[in-house]
């Protein structure tokens, strides 16, 4: 199983499936970094709404993926963390420190499409 | 005891199996909602540690009772290298493997009880328990 | 007793009553995470002005609730910590580390409504 | 002594009762303002530990005097498992139950005096005192 990555205009949307193995997560990280370059993407949404559990390894990996995207020039948002998953993460002591999170895909895309400082003169 | 479940852990796919079994048994013990995810997350941490630090081992899952309250007992056992400094290993942020070092202390926060017995060169046994409310 | 949660536009306002039990605090955590999703809330104010004591358990739970809200895409602010309560918390060694606190409901809402990066060019 | 108050502690609602009684008795002893909250907070911590680690026990509250200054004595007593490593338990951040590990050291900071007597398999008694200014 791999992570489907869709291109939507300037942005990439990656939907992480439940119970992704560590190797698959690592492949996904490589793949996403490569596509950000190929498509010159400005933003990445990582959707984890299908994920039923984020342990310390998965959290660290997703956070790394988000930070790598940013270094490659694309903002990243992690969306769709389920309530139970969020609750267990926080109890465990985990966070996506330094990474933006949003409720779902729609909010994530809205965040990426928000007017930014650089757009000031345009309108 | 018909409720005993054993999952051999030698690869990452076994970690996924162990947490699925844990979720199932916790539901059978009467846990629901976010408790199922909490228990599965704790199992994931100790199972991953087996793969990462001891190569192989096993997870034993059992329904138990405390003062009539049902609960779940999780035993993660391996014959790996053991933990040299257990006190440090139980502290947030300590990792010899480049991890976040939140596995053991985090699992302790997720469960009601967590004990570790470890001997250098002999192996490690982590026992965790959680009781229904 | 449950915690009343009011919806006000984009935001949720939860008023924690005094002497909430641990089970009630945990229910409140679940309920709030669910409502953030249902109402697509962007911010949450947790008002503790009626609370006459915050011990280490209550502090940890409220902090968890605030961090879970953030993972679900809603900023959280804890408001209304009474002077006596704050004093005892500090003596005990407690803090809401990593969570924004404000004086009262008004300041909390003002914080959530502050202009953010995305609002720059628009108005 | 008419000022003696005993609160049986076996559930969380008893923790709330114990801190209310503590607040009341502290006021009777002459404490006011933030001292009442400080005393109730310390009681909350030791009462919660009884529920969490010993299942049941009791809180005894008493007005006392030191050199003529009135004050309050709080005794939290249980026949639970006892504390294996008391020195660690009195340090910030040490918890075997996934707590913040600030209960005992924090209560010590809130009160003027705190002593713990504990024996494995026999139980734990925490005695705290605070005197009016
Ligand atoms: N089963 C085990 N066998 C040997 N060492 C272990 C085992 N589990 C944990 N450890 C040791 O304890 C440390 C802390 O573990 P943990 O808190 O889970 O953090 P992490 O897994 O991120 O390193 C590990 O880095 C490792 O040195
Ligand atoms: N009444 C008790 N019986 C047995 N053990 C206790 C008791 N009170 C405290 N302890 C032990 O002392 C440790 C530290 O207690 P404390 O500082 O209150 O932190 P916390 O309650 O957050 O764990 C506890 O984790 C527990 O192991």
mmCIF file of C-alpha atoms and ligand atoms in Angstrom, chain A residues 56, chain B residues 45-46 49-50 52-54 78 80-84 88-91 94-106 118 123-124 126, ligand 1:
data_model
loop_
_atom_site.group_PDB
_atom_site.id
_atom_site.type_symbol
_atom_site.label_atom_id
_atom_site.label_comp_id
_atom_site.label_asym_id
_atom_site.label_seq_id
_atom_site.Cartn_x
_atom_site.Cartn_y
_atom_site.Cartn_z
ATOM 1 C CA UNK A 56 5.336 8.377 18.611
ATOM 2 C CA UNK B 45 4.807 1.903 21.688
ATOM 3 C CA UNK B 46 5.981 -1.189 23.596
ATOM 4 C CA UNK B 49 10.351 -1.069 21.161
ATOM 5 C CA UNK B 50 10.580 -4.867 20.892
ATOM 6 C CA UNK B 52 13.522 -1.742 17.451
ATOM 7 C CA UNK B 53 15.635 -2.713 20.458
ATOM 8 C CA UNK B 54 15.215 -6.483 20.917
ATOM 9 C CA UNK B 78 11.581 -9.989 24.927
ATOM 10 C CA UNK B 80 16.848 -8.729 23.987
ATOM 11 C CA UNK B 81 19.721 -6.687 25.436
ATOM 12 C CA UNK B 82 17.798 -5.254 28.416
ATOM 13 C CA UNK B 83 17.765 -1.606 29.465
ATOM 14 C CA UNK B 84 20.969 -0.349 31.135
ATOM 15 C CA UNK B 88 16.365 7.311 32.515
ATOM 16 C CA UNK B 89 14.426 5.188 30.038
ATOM 17 C CA UNK B 90 11.246 6.018 31.925
ATOM 18 C CA UNK B 91 11.859 9.722 31.561
ATOM 19 C CA UNK B 94 15.390 9.783 26.649
ATOM 20 C CA UNK B 95 16.094 7.596 23.623
ATOM 21 C CA UNK B 96 19.123 5.559 22.576
ATOM 22 C CA UNK B 97 17.561 4.885 19.184
ATOM 23 C CA UNK B 98 16.885 8.335 17.824
ATOM 24 C CA UNK B 99 13.228 8.177 18.835
ATOM 25 C CA UNK B 100 11.262 10.809 20.663
ATOM 26 C CA UNK B 101 11.877 8.986 23.937
ATOM 27 C CA UNK B 102 8.194 9.198 24.793
ATOM 28 C CA UNK B 103 7.295 5.542 24.358
ATOM 29 C CA UNK B 104 7.706 4.191 27.883
ATOM 30 C CA UNK B 105 6.770 7.339 29.861
ATOM 31 C CA UNK B 106 3.940 8.007 27.405
ATOM 32 C CA UNK B 118 14.760 -5.739 32.797
ATOM 33 C CA UNK B 123 15.639 -9.193 28.250
ATOM 34 C CA UNK B 124 12.843 -6.852 29.177
ATOM 35 C CA UNK B 126 6.871 -4.377 30.370
HETATM 36 N N1 LIG E 1 12.382 -3.737 24.831
HETATM 37 C C1 LIG E 1 13.481 -2.988 25.016
HETATM 38 N N2 LIG E 1 14.725 -3.555 25.023
HETATM 39 C C2 LIG E 1 15.827 -2.797 25.212
HETATM 40 N N3 LIG E 1 15.822 -1.460 25.394
HETATM 41 C C3 LIG E 1 14.619 -0.836 25.396
HETATM 42 C C4 LIG E 1 13.398 -1.537 25.204
HETATM 43 N N4 LIG E 1 12.371 -0.650 25.287
HETATM 44 C C5 LIG E 1 12.935 0.561 25.514
HETATM 45 N N5 LIG E 1 14.290 0.459 25.588
HETATM 46 C C6 LIG E 1 15.250 1.537 25.877
HETATM 47 O O1 LIG E 1 14.551 2.586 26.548
HETATM 48 C C7 LIG E 1 14.687 3.813 25.809
HETATM 49 C C8 LIG E 1 13.443 4.658 25.953
HETATM 50 O O2 LIG E 1 12.345 4.014 25.345
HETATM 51 P P1 LIG E 1 11.113 4.880 24.849
HETATM 52 O O3 LIG E 1 10.690 5.761 25.966
HETATM 53 O O4 LIG E 1 10.088 3.938 24.316
HETATM 54 O O5 LIG E 1 11.693 5.818 23.714
HETATM 55 P P2 LIG E 1 12.134 5.507 22.194
HETATM 56 O O6 LIG E 1 11.469 4.205 21.807
HETATM 57 O O7 LIG E 1 11.643 6.717 21.443
HETATM 58 O O8 LIG E 1 13.629 5.410 22.200
HETATM 59 C C9 LIG E 1 14.986 3.377 24.398
HETATM 60 O O9 LIG E 1 15.649 4.384 23.663
HETATM 61 C C10 LIG E 1 15.862 2.146 24.635
HETATM 62 O O10 LIG E 1 17.186 2.528 24.951
#
